[in-house]
Short mmCIF file of C-alpha atoms in Angstrom, two decimals:
data_model
loop_
_atom_site.label_atom_id
_atom_site.label_comp_id
_atom_site.label_asym_id
_atom_site.label_seq_id
_atom_site.Cartn_x
_atom_site.Cartn_y
_atom_site.Cartn_z
CA MET A 1 107.46 120.12 100.54
CA GLY A 2 108.35 120.92 104.13
CA LEU A 3 111.85 121.96 103.11
CA ILE A 4 110.55 124.21 100.31
CA LEU A 5 107.86 125.83 102.48
CA ASN A 6 110.32 126.41 105.30
CA PHE A 7 112.73 128.16 102.93
CA VAL A 8 109.98 130.32 101.41
CA PHE A 9 108.59 131.53 104.74
CA GLN A 10 112.05 132.06 106.21
CA TYR A 11 113.65 134.09 103.44
CA VAL A 12 110.99 135.10 100.88
CA ILE A 13 107.78 135.74 102.84
CA SER A 14 108.76 136.60 106.39
CA SER A 15 106.21 135.28 108.88
CA GLU A 16 107.16 133.97 112.31
CA THR A 17 103.86 132.13 112.83
CA ILE A 18 103.98 130.39 109.47
CA SER A 19 107.69 129.61 109.90
CA LEU A 20 106.83 127.78 113.15
CA ILE A 21 104.23 125.71 111.32
CA THR A 22 106.54 124.93 108.41
CA VAL A 23 109.47 123.94 110.64
CA GLY A 24 107.07 121.73 112.61
CA PHE A 25 105.96 120.14 109.37
CA LEU A 26 109.61 119.69 108.41
CA VAL A 27 110.49 118.00 111.72
CA THR A 28 107.41 115.77 111.48
CA SER A 29 108.15 114.61 107.94
CA PHE A 30 111.83 113.90 108.54
CA THR A 31 111.11 112.14 111.83
CA ALA A 32 108.46 110.01 110.12
CA SER A 33 110.97 109.12 107.40
CA ILE A 34 113.59 107.91 109.87
CA SER A 35 111.01 106.21 112.12
CA SER A 36 109.56 104.35 109.14
CA LEU A 37 113.00 102.99 108.25
CA LEU A 38 113.47 101.89 111.86
CA ALA A 39 110.04 100.23 111.89
CA ILE A 40 110.89 98.36 108.67
CA THR A 41 114.19 97.22 110.18
CA VAL A 42 112.52 95.94 113.35
CA ASP A 43 109.84 94.19 111.29
CA ARG A 44 112.47 92.52 109.11
CA TYR A 45 114.35 91.32 112.15
CA PHE A 46 111.25 89.73 113.70
CA SER A 47 110.26 88.19 110.35
CA LEU A 48 113.50 86.19 110.47
CA TYR A 49 113.93 85.74 114.22
CA ASN A 50 110.37 84.41 114.57
CA ALA A 51 110.04 83.08 111.03
CA LEU A 52 107.66 80.22 111.88
CA THR A 53 105.15 82.34 113.81
CA TYR A 54 105.66 85.72 112.15
CA PHE A 55 102.74 85.58 109.71
CA SER A 56 100.32 84.38 112.39
CA GLU A 57 101.39 86.89 115.04
CA LYS A 58 101.86 90.02 112.93
CA THR A 59 98.25 90.90 112.27
CA LEU A 60 96.71 93.98 110.68
CA GLN A 61 96.27 95.41 114.17
CA TYR A 62 100.04 95.09 114.69
CA VAL A 63 100.67 97.06 111.49
CA HIS A 64 98.18 99.76 112.51
CA LEU A 65 99.82 100.09 115.94
CA MET A 66 103.25 100.42 114.37
CA LEU A 67 102.00 103.12 111.99
CA LEU A 68 100.20 104.91 114.82
CA GLY A 69 103.33 104.87 116.98
CA THR A 70 105.55 106.07 114.13
CA TRP A 71 103.35 109.01 113.19
CA GLY A 72 102.37 109.75 116.80
CA VAL A 73 106.01 110.33 117.81
CA SER A 74 106.64 112.31 114.62
CA LEU A 75 103.66 114.61 115.19
CA PHE A 76 104.62 115.12 118.84
CA LEU A 77 108.15 116.24 117.92
CA GLY A 78 106.78 118.41 115.11
CA LEU A 79 104.37 120.17 117.48
CA LEU A 80 107.07 121.09 120.02
CA PRO A 81 108.20 124.26 118.17
CA VAL A 82 104.58 125.35 117.71
CA LEU A 83 103.79 124.76 121.40
CA GLY A 84 106.63 126.99 122.57
CA TRP A 85 109.91 125.13 122.23
CA ASN A 86 111.41 127.73 119.90
CA CYS A 87 113.87 130.61 119.99
CA LEU A 88 111.64 133.46 118.83
CA ASP A 89 111.82 135.12 122.25
CA ASP A 90 115.51 134.31 122.76
CA PRO A 91 117.48 134.65 119.51
CA ALA A 92 120.71 133.72 121.30
CA SER A 93 119.40 130.16 121.81
CA CYS A 94 118.64 129.64 118.11
CA SER A 95 120.22 126.80 116.20
CA ILE A 96 121.19 126.31 112.57
CA VAL A 97 117.51 125.53 111.89
CA ARG A 98 115.69 128.65 112.98
CA PRO A 99 113.39 128.89 114.96
CA LEU A 100 114.42 125.59 116.61
CA THR A 101 116.52 125.94 119.74
CA ARG A 102 120.01 124.47 120.00
CA ILE A 103 118.74 121.99 122.61
CA ASN A 104 115.93 120.85 120.28
CA VAL A 105 118.28 120.28 117.36
CA THR A 106 120.83 118.51 119.56
CA LEU A 107 118.10 116.20 120.83
CA LEU A 108 117.00 115.38 117.28
CA ALA A 109 120.58 114.74 116.14
CA THR A 110 121.33 112.54 119.16
CA SER A 111 118.14 110.58 118.53
CA PHE A 112 119.24 110.03 114.94
CA PHE A 113 122.61 108.62 116.02
CA ALA A 114 120.84 106.30 118.49
CA ILE A 115 118.47 105.08 115.74
CA PHE A 116 121.38 104.64 113.32
CA VAL A 117 123.34 102.53 115.81
CA LEU A 118 120.21 100.47 116.55
CA MET A 119 119.63 99.87 112.83
CA LEU A 120 123.26 98.83 112.39
CA ALA A 121 122.93 96.34 115.24
CA LEU A 122 119.65 94.91 113.90
CA TYR A 123 120.94 94.58 110.34
CA PHE A 124 124.08 92.89 111.65
CA LYS A 125 121.88 90.37 113.46
CA ILE A 126 119.78 89.94 110.30
CA CYS A 127 122.93 89.15 108.31
CA LYS A 128 124.00 86.61 110.93
CA ILE A 129 120.60 84.90 110.81
CA VAL A 130 120.60 84.81 106.99
CA CYS A 131 124.14 83.44 106.81
CA HIS A 132 123.32 80.85 109.50
CA HIS A 133 120.27 79.69 107.54
CA ALA A 134 122.33 79.51 104.36
CA HIS A 135 124.99 77.46 106.14
CA GLN A 136 122.37 75.02 107.46
CA ILE A 137 120.96 74.55 103.96
CA ALA A 138 124.47 74.00 102.62
CA LEU A 139 125.09 71.29 105.20
CA GLN A 140 121.80 69.58 104.41
CA GLN A 141 122.44 69.63 100.67
CA HIS A 142 126.20 68.94 101.04
CA PHE A 143 126.96 71.98 98.89
CA PHE A 144 126.01 75.60 98.67
CA ALA A 145 123.34 75.71 95.99
CA THR A 146 124.02 78.44 93.43
CA PRO A 147 120.51 79.98 93.46
CA HIS A 148 120.52 80.23 97.24
CA TYR A 149 124.03 81.67 97.22
CA VAL A 150 122.92 84.33 94.75
CA ALA A 151 119.85 85.12 96.87
CA THR A 152 121.94 85.38 100.03
CA LYS A 153 124.49 87.62 98.33
CA LYS A 154 121.70 89.81 96.94
CA GLY A 155 120.06 90.07 100.36
CA VAL A 156 123.26 91.12 102.12
CA SER A 157 124.11 93.62 99.36
CA THR A 158 120.62 95.11 99.62
CA LEU A 159 121.12 95.67 103.36
CA ALA A 160 124.48 97.30 102.65
CA ILE A 161 122.92 99.61 100.04
CA ILE A 162 120.08 100.60 102.38
CA LEU A 163 122.37 101.33 105.33
CA GLY A 164 124.97 103.06 103.17
CA THR A 165 122.36 105.29 101.56
CA PHE A 166 120.78 106.06 104.92
CA GLY A 167 124.11 106.98 106.54
CA ALA A 168 125.37 109.02 103.58
CA SER A 169 122.08 110.94 103.42
CA TRP A 170 121.57 111.76 107.08
CA LEU A 171 125.02 111.87 108.70
CA PRO A 172 126.05 115.25 107.17
CA PHE A 173 123.03 117.04 108.61
CA ALA A 174 123.18 115.22 111.97
CA ILE A 175 126.84 116.11 112.42
CA TYR A 176 126.24 119.68 111.31
CA CYS A 177 123.44 120.00 113.88
CA LEU A 178 125.98 119.27 116.62
CA VAL A 179 128.89 121.36 115.37
CA GLY A 180 127.14 124.18 113.48
CA GLU A 181 126.47 127.61 114.95
CA ARG A 182 123.52 129.91 114.28
CA GLU A 183 125.85 132.51 112.76
CA TYR A 184 126.84 130.14 109.94
CA PRO A 185 125.32 130.82 106.49
CA SER A 186 121.93 129.17 105.99
CA VAL A 187 123.11 127.64 102.73
CA TYR A 188 125.12 125.13 104.79
CA THR A 189 121.95 123.98 106.55
CA TYR A 190 120.02 123.46 103.33
CA ALA A 191 123.04 121.84 101.65
CA THR A 192 123.17 119.18 104.38
CA LEU A 193 119.38 118.80 104.48
CA LEU A 194 119.01 118.09 100.76
CA PRO A 195 120.71 114.65 100.91
CA ALA A 196 118.24 113.67 103.65
CA THR A 197 115.43 114.54 101.24
CA TYR A 198 117.07 112.42 98.56
CA ASN A 199 117.06 109.48 100.99
CA SER A 200 113.28 109.58 101.15
CA MET A 201 113.19 109.60 97.34
CA ILE A 202 115.76 106.85 96.84
CA ASN A 203 114.50 104.33 99.42
CA PRO A 204 111.30 103.38 97.55
CA ILE A 205 113.40 102.75 94.44
CA ILE A 206 115.81 100.52 96.37
CA TYR A 207 113.00 98.51 97.97
CA ALA A 208 111.00 98.19 94.75
CA TYR A 209 114.01 97.24 92.66
CA ARG A 210 115.60 94.77 95.07
CA ASN A 211 112.58 93.14 96.72
CA ALA A 212 110.32 90.85 94.66
CA GLU A 213 107.61 90.84 97.34
CA ILE A 214 107.29 94.62 97.20
CA GLN A 215 107.25 94.48 93.41
CA ARG A 216 104.30 92.08 93.53
CA SER A 217 102.50 94.31 96.04
CA LEU A 218 103.00 97.33 93.78
CA TYR A 219 101.67 95.43 90.79
CA VAL A 220 98.58 94.41 92.76
CA LEU A 221 98.08 97.98 94.01
CA LEU A 222 98.52 99.66 90.62
CA CYS A 223 96.91 97.25 88.19
CA GLY A 224 95.76 94.13 90.06
CA CYS A 225 97.85 91.94 87.78
CA PHE A 226 98.38 89.19 90.34
CA GLN A 227 96.27 87.47 92.93
CA THR A 228 97.75 87.78 96.40
CA ASN A 229 98.47 84.67 98.38
CA ASN A 230 98.35 85.21 102.13
CA SER A 231 99.48 81.72 103.05
CA TYR A 232 102.85 81.31 104.68
CA ARG A 233 105.84 80.74 102.52
CA SER A 234 109.54 80.84 103.26
CA ARG A 235 111.31 84.00 102.19
CA SER A 236 114.59 84.08 100.37
CA PRO A 237 117.42 86.17 101.83
CA SER A 238 117.03 88.70 99.02
CA GLU A 239 113.54 89.48 100.34
CA VAL A 240 114.77 90.29 103.84
#
């Protein structure tokens, strides 16, 4: 919606005030999307790193704080153009995403690369933990049980799909933010932004299709088919 509104008020209904609001909404929504993925990654890491105490330590208050932090940062970055960090008074400082300044866009792109590297590092550690647990089970059982091998393989492949989709969706726009000039046709900006929108659409499908725990939660939310069980249970690698 932010992308559509920004396009409309940039090129169909010209309004500088509304364009500031729509670009702020666009920055907020995309920042929230990336921040949510980072929050999920951090949560997954702690769920394995502190597996024995995770369900007792990660309370509802912890979830609320994580959501508040995610949306608080997103809203702050989205409000910057509205509060004056824009190029309306200095067209020469405009970026490929008007009316954001070149400095603003560079900051957002650099932040994305930092988050992407952090997610890569965390998912690499997650894979190491999962493989280590699988190896310990194999030693205890004197063979690598087929069901656990399948679960481990599914878990690692899910991480690869998530990271691959995330990188393929966001890297074109992040790179274009750094190398693009304001004189370039706007179609290039929207062409690189569209895959980022697809990422927000595809991620729920990946999580719902590959993660049995999320499937159960969706069933409970939509039709109450199952009774939830809040007691601790070990999680298979495919549910990482």
